[in-house]
Amino acid sequence: MSDHFMKAFGANVAVLRKAAGLNQDDLANRVGLSRTSITNIEQGRNAVTMSKVPRLAVALRVPIAELFPECLMHDEVGRQAEILRAELAVLESFIDE
């Protein structure tokens, strides 16, 4: 993953976390990560594995697609993110069952 993608994704996770009224410890506990891992994700220092994306969405109570900010849709990374959104929509359907 590119630095641009990781920073935009992480910043979006931070915005969604704050909107959900959670601190980093709360989110870490819900996702099964350390607070340091959440900090690193939010600051774009760590990439998120595909297995963690649905957990983040559930913990933040948002659709998976909402984790991917629209600003990523304007370049090559954005095209890759769009593919991921489609694939994750399929995964999300399993979570909802």
Coordinates of N, CA and C in Angstrom, one line a residue:
M1 N 0.8 -1.2 0.0 CA 0.0 0.0 0.0 C 0.9 1.2 0.0
S2 N 0.4 2.3 -0.7 CA 1.2 3.5 -0.7 C 1.0 4.3 0.6
D3 N 2.0 5.2 0.8 CA 1.9 6.1 2.0 C 0.7 6.9 1.9
H4 N 0.4 7.4 0.7 CA -0.8 8.3 0.5 C -2.1 7.5 1.0
F5 N -2.2 6.3 0.6 CA -3.4 5.5 0.9 C -3.4 5.3 2.4
M6 N -2.3 4.9 3.0 CA -2.3 4.6 4.5 C -2.6 5.8 5.3
K7 N -2.1 7.0 4.9 CA -2.4 8.2 5.6 C -3.8 8.6 5.5
A8 N -4.4 8.6 4.3 CA -5.8 8.9 4.1 C -6.7 8.0 4.8
F9 N -6.4 6.7 4.7 CA -7.2 5.7 5.4 C -7.2 5.9 6.9
G10 N -6.0 6.1 7.4 CA -5.8 6.3 8.9 C -6.5 7.5 9.4
A11 N -6.3 8.6 8.6 CA -7.0 9.8 9.1 C -8.5 9.7 9.1
N12 N -9.0 8.9 8.1 CA -10.5 8.6 8.1 C -10.9 7.8 9.3
V13 N -10.1 6.8 9.6 CA -10.4 6.0 10.8 C -10.5 6.8 12.1
A14 N -9.5 7.8 12.2 CA -9.5 8.7 13.4 C -10.8 9.5 13.4
V15 N -11.2 10.0 12.3 CA -12.4 10.9 12.2 C -13.6 10.0 12.6
L16 N -13.7 8.8 12.0 CA -14.9 7.9 12.4 C -14.9 7.5 13.8
R17 N -13.7 7.3 14.4 CA -13.6 6.9 15.8 C -14.1 8.0 16.7
K18 N -13.6 9.2 16.4 CA -14.1 10.3 17.2 C -15.6 10.6 17.1
A19 N -16.1 10.4 15.9 CA -17.5 10.6 15.6 C -18.3 9.5 16.4
A20 N -17.7 8.4 16.6 CA -18.4 7.3 17.3 C -18.2 7.5 18.8
G21 N -17.5 8.5 19.2 CA -17.3 8.8 20.7 C -16.4 7.8 21.3
L22 N -15.5 7.2 20.6 CA -14.5 6.2 21.1 C -13.1 6.8 21.3
N23 N -12.4 6.4 22.2 CA -11.0 6.7 22.3 C -10.2 5.6 21.7
Q24 N -8.9 5.7 21.5 CA -8.1 4.7 20.9 C -8.1 3.4 21.6
D25 N -8.2 3.4 22.9 CA -8.2 2.2 23.7 C -9.5 1.4 23.5
D26 N -10.6 2.2 23.4 CA -11.9 1.6 23.1 C -11.9 0.8 21.8
L27 N -11.4 1.5 20.8 CA -11.4 1.0 19.4 C -10.5 -0.2 19.4
A28 N -9.3 -0.1 20.1 CA -8.4 -1.2 20.1 C -9.0 -2.5 20.7
N29 N -9.7 -2.3 21.8 CA -10.4 -3.4 22.5 C -11.4 -4.1 21.6
R30 N -12.2 -3.2 20.9 CA -13.2 -3.8 20.0 C -12.7 -4.5 18.8
V31 N -11.5 -4.1 18.3 CA -10.9 -4.7 17.1 C -10.0 -5.8 17.4
G32 N -9.5 -5.8 18.7 CA -8.5 -6.9 19.0 C -7.1 -6.5 18.7
L33 N -6.8 -5.2 18.8 CA -5.5 -4.7 18.5 C -5.0 -3.9 19.8
S34 N -3.7 -3.6 19.8 CA -3.2 -2.7 20.9 C -3.6 -1.3 20.5
R35 N -3.5 -0.4 21.5 CA -3.7 1.0 21.3 C -2.6 1.6 20.4
T36 N -1.4 1.1 20.6 CA -0.3 1.5 19.7 C -0.6 1.2 18.3
S37 N -1.2 0.0 18.0 CA -1.5 -0.3 16.6 C -2.5 0.6 16.0
I38 N -3.5 1.0 16.8 CA -4.5 1.9 16.4 C -3.9 3.3 16.1
T39 N -3.0 3.7 17.0 CA -2.3 5.0 16.8 C -1.5 4.9 15.5
N40 N -0.8 3.8 15.2 CA 0.0 3.7 14.0 C -0.9 3.7 12.8
I41 N -2.0 3.0 12.8 CA -3.0 3.0 11.7 C -3.5 4.4 11.4
E42 N -3.9 5.1 12.5 CA -4.5 6.5 12.3 C -3.4 7.4 11.8
Q43 N -2.2 7.2 12.1 CA -1.1 8.1 11.6 C -0.5 7.7 10.3
G44 N -1.0 6.6 9.7 CA -0.6 6.1 8.4 C 0.8 5.4 8.5
R45 N 1.2 5.0 9.6 CA 2.4 4.3 9.8 C 2.3 2.8 9.6
N46 N 1.1 2.2 9.8 CA 0.9 0.8 9.6 C -0.3 0.6 8.7
A47 N -0.1 -0.4 7.8 CA -1.2 -0.8 6.9 C -2.1 -1.7 7.7
V48 N -3.4 -1.7 7.3 CA -4.4 -2.5 7.9 C -4.5 -3.8 7.0
T49 N -4.5 -4.9 7.7 CA -4.7 -6.2 6.9 C -6.2 -6.3 6.6
M50 N -6.4 -7.0 5.5 CA -7.8 -7.2 5.0 C -8.7 -7.8 6.1
S51 N -8.1 -8.7 7.0 CA -8.9 -9.3 8.0 C -9.4 -8.3 9.1
K52 N -8.6 -7.2 9.2 CA -9.0 -6.1 10.2 C -10.0 -5.1 9.7
V53 N -10.1 -5.0 8.4 CA -11.1 -4.0 7.8 C -12.5 -4.2 8.3
P54 N -13.0 -5.5 8.2 CA -14.4 -5.7 8.6 C -14.5 -5.5 10.1
R55 N -13.5 -5.8 10.9 CA -13.5 -5.6 12.3 C -13.6 -4.1 12.7
L56 N -12.8 -3.3 12.0 CA -12.9 -1.9 12.2 C -14.2 -1.3 11.9
A57 N -14.8 -1.8 10.8 CA -16.2 -1.3 10.4 C -17.2 -1.6 11.4
V58 N -17.2 -2.9 11.9 CA -18.1 -3.3 13.0 C -17.9 -2.5 14.2
A59 N -16.6 -2.3 14.6 CA -16.3 -1.6 15.9 C -16.8 -0.1 15.8
L60 N -16.6 0.4 14.6 CA -17.0 1.9 14.4 C -18.5 2.0 14.0
R61 N -19.1 0.9 13.8 CA -20.6 0.8 13.4 C -20.8 1.6 12.1
V62 N -19.9 1.3 11.1 CA -20.1 2.0 9.8 C -20.0 0.9 8.7
P63 N -20.5 1.1 7.5 CA -20.3 0.2 6.4 C -18.8 0.2 6.1
I64 N -18.3 -1.0 5.6 CA -16.9 -1.1 5.3 C -16.5 0.0 4.3
A65 N -17.3 0.3 3.3 CA -17.0 1.3 2.3 C -16.7 2.6 2.9
E66 N -17.3 2.9 4.0 CA -17.1 4.3 4.6 C -15.7 4.4 5.2
L67 N -15.0 3.3 5.4 CA -13.6 3.4 5.9 C -12.7 4.0 4.8
F68 N -13.1 3.9 3.6 CA -12.2 4.3 2.5 C -12.6 5.7 2.0
P69 N -11.9 6.8 2.4 CA -12.2 8.1 2.1 C -12.3 8.4 0.5
E70 N -13.3 9.3 0.2 CA -13.5 9.6 -1.2 C -12.3 10.2 -1.9
C71 N -11.4 10.8 -1.2 CA -10.2 11.5 -1.8 C -9.3 10.4 -2.4
L72 N -9.5 9.2 -2.0 CA -8.6 8.1 -2.6 C -9.2 7.7 -4.0
M73 N -10.3 8.2 -4.4 CA -10.9 7.7 -5.7 C -10.4 8.5 -6.9
H74 N -9.4 9.4 -6.7 CA -9.0 10.3 -7.8 C -7.6 9.9 -8.4
D75 N -7.1 8.8 -8.0 CA -5.8 8.4 -8.5 C -5.7 6.9 -8.6
E76 N -4.6 6.3 -8.9 CA -4.4 4.9 -9.1 C -4.8 4.2 -7.8
V77 N -4.3 4.7 -6.7 CA -4.7 4.1 -5.4 C -6.2 4.1 -5.2
G78 N -6.8 5.2 -5.7 CA -8.3 5.2 -5.7 C -8.9 4.1 -6.4
R79 N -8.4 3.8 -7.6 CA -9.0 2.7 -8.4 C -8.8 1.4 -7.6
Q80 N -7.6 1.2 -7.0 CA -7.4 0.0 -6.2 C -8.4 0.0 -5.0
A81 N -8.6 1.1 -4.4 CA -9.5 1.2 -3.3 C -10.9 0.8 -3.7
E82 N -11.3 1.3 -4.9 CA -12.6 0.9 -5.4 C -12.8 -0.6 -5.6
I83 N -11.8 -1.2 -6.1 CA -11.8 -2.7 -6.2 C -12.0 -3.3 -4.8
L84 N -11.2 -2.8 -3.8 CA -11.3 -3.3 -2.5 C -12.7 -3.1 -1.9
R85 N -13.3 -1.9 -2.2 CA -14.7 -1.7 -1.7 C -15.6 -2.7 -2.2
A86 N -15.5 -3.1 -3.5 CA -16.4 -4.1 -4.1 C -16.2 -5.5 -3.4
E87 N -14.9 -5.8 -3.2 CA -14.6 -7.1 -2.6 C -15.1 -7.1 -1.1
L88 N -14.9 -6.0 -0.4 CA -15.3 -5.9 0.9 C -16.8 -5.9 1.1
A89 N -17.5 -5.4 0.1 CA -19.0 -5.4 0.1 C -19.5 -6.9 0.2
V90 N -18.8 -7.7 -0.5 CA -19.1 -9.1 -0.4 C -18.9 -9.7 1.0
L91 N -17.7 -9.3 1.6 CA -17.4 -9.8 2.9 C -18.5 -9.2 3.9
E92 N -18.8 -7.9 3.7 CA -19.8 -7.3 4.6 C -21.1 -8.0 4.6
S93 N -21.5 -8.6 3.5 CA -22.8 -9.3 3.4 C -22.7 -10.5 4.3
F94 N -21.6 -11.1 4.5 CA -21.4 -12.3 5.4 C -21.5 -11.8 6.9
I95 N -21.1 -10.6 7.2 CA -21.1 -10.1 8.6 C -22.6 -9.8 8.9
D96 N -23.4 -9.3 8.0 CA -24.7 -9.0 8.2 C -25.7 -10.2 8.4
E97 N -25.2 -11.3 8.0 CA -26.0 -12.6 8.1 C -26.2 -13.0 9.5

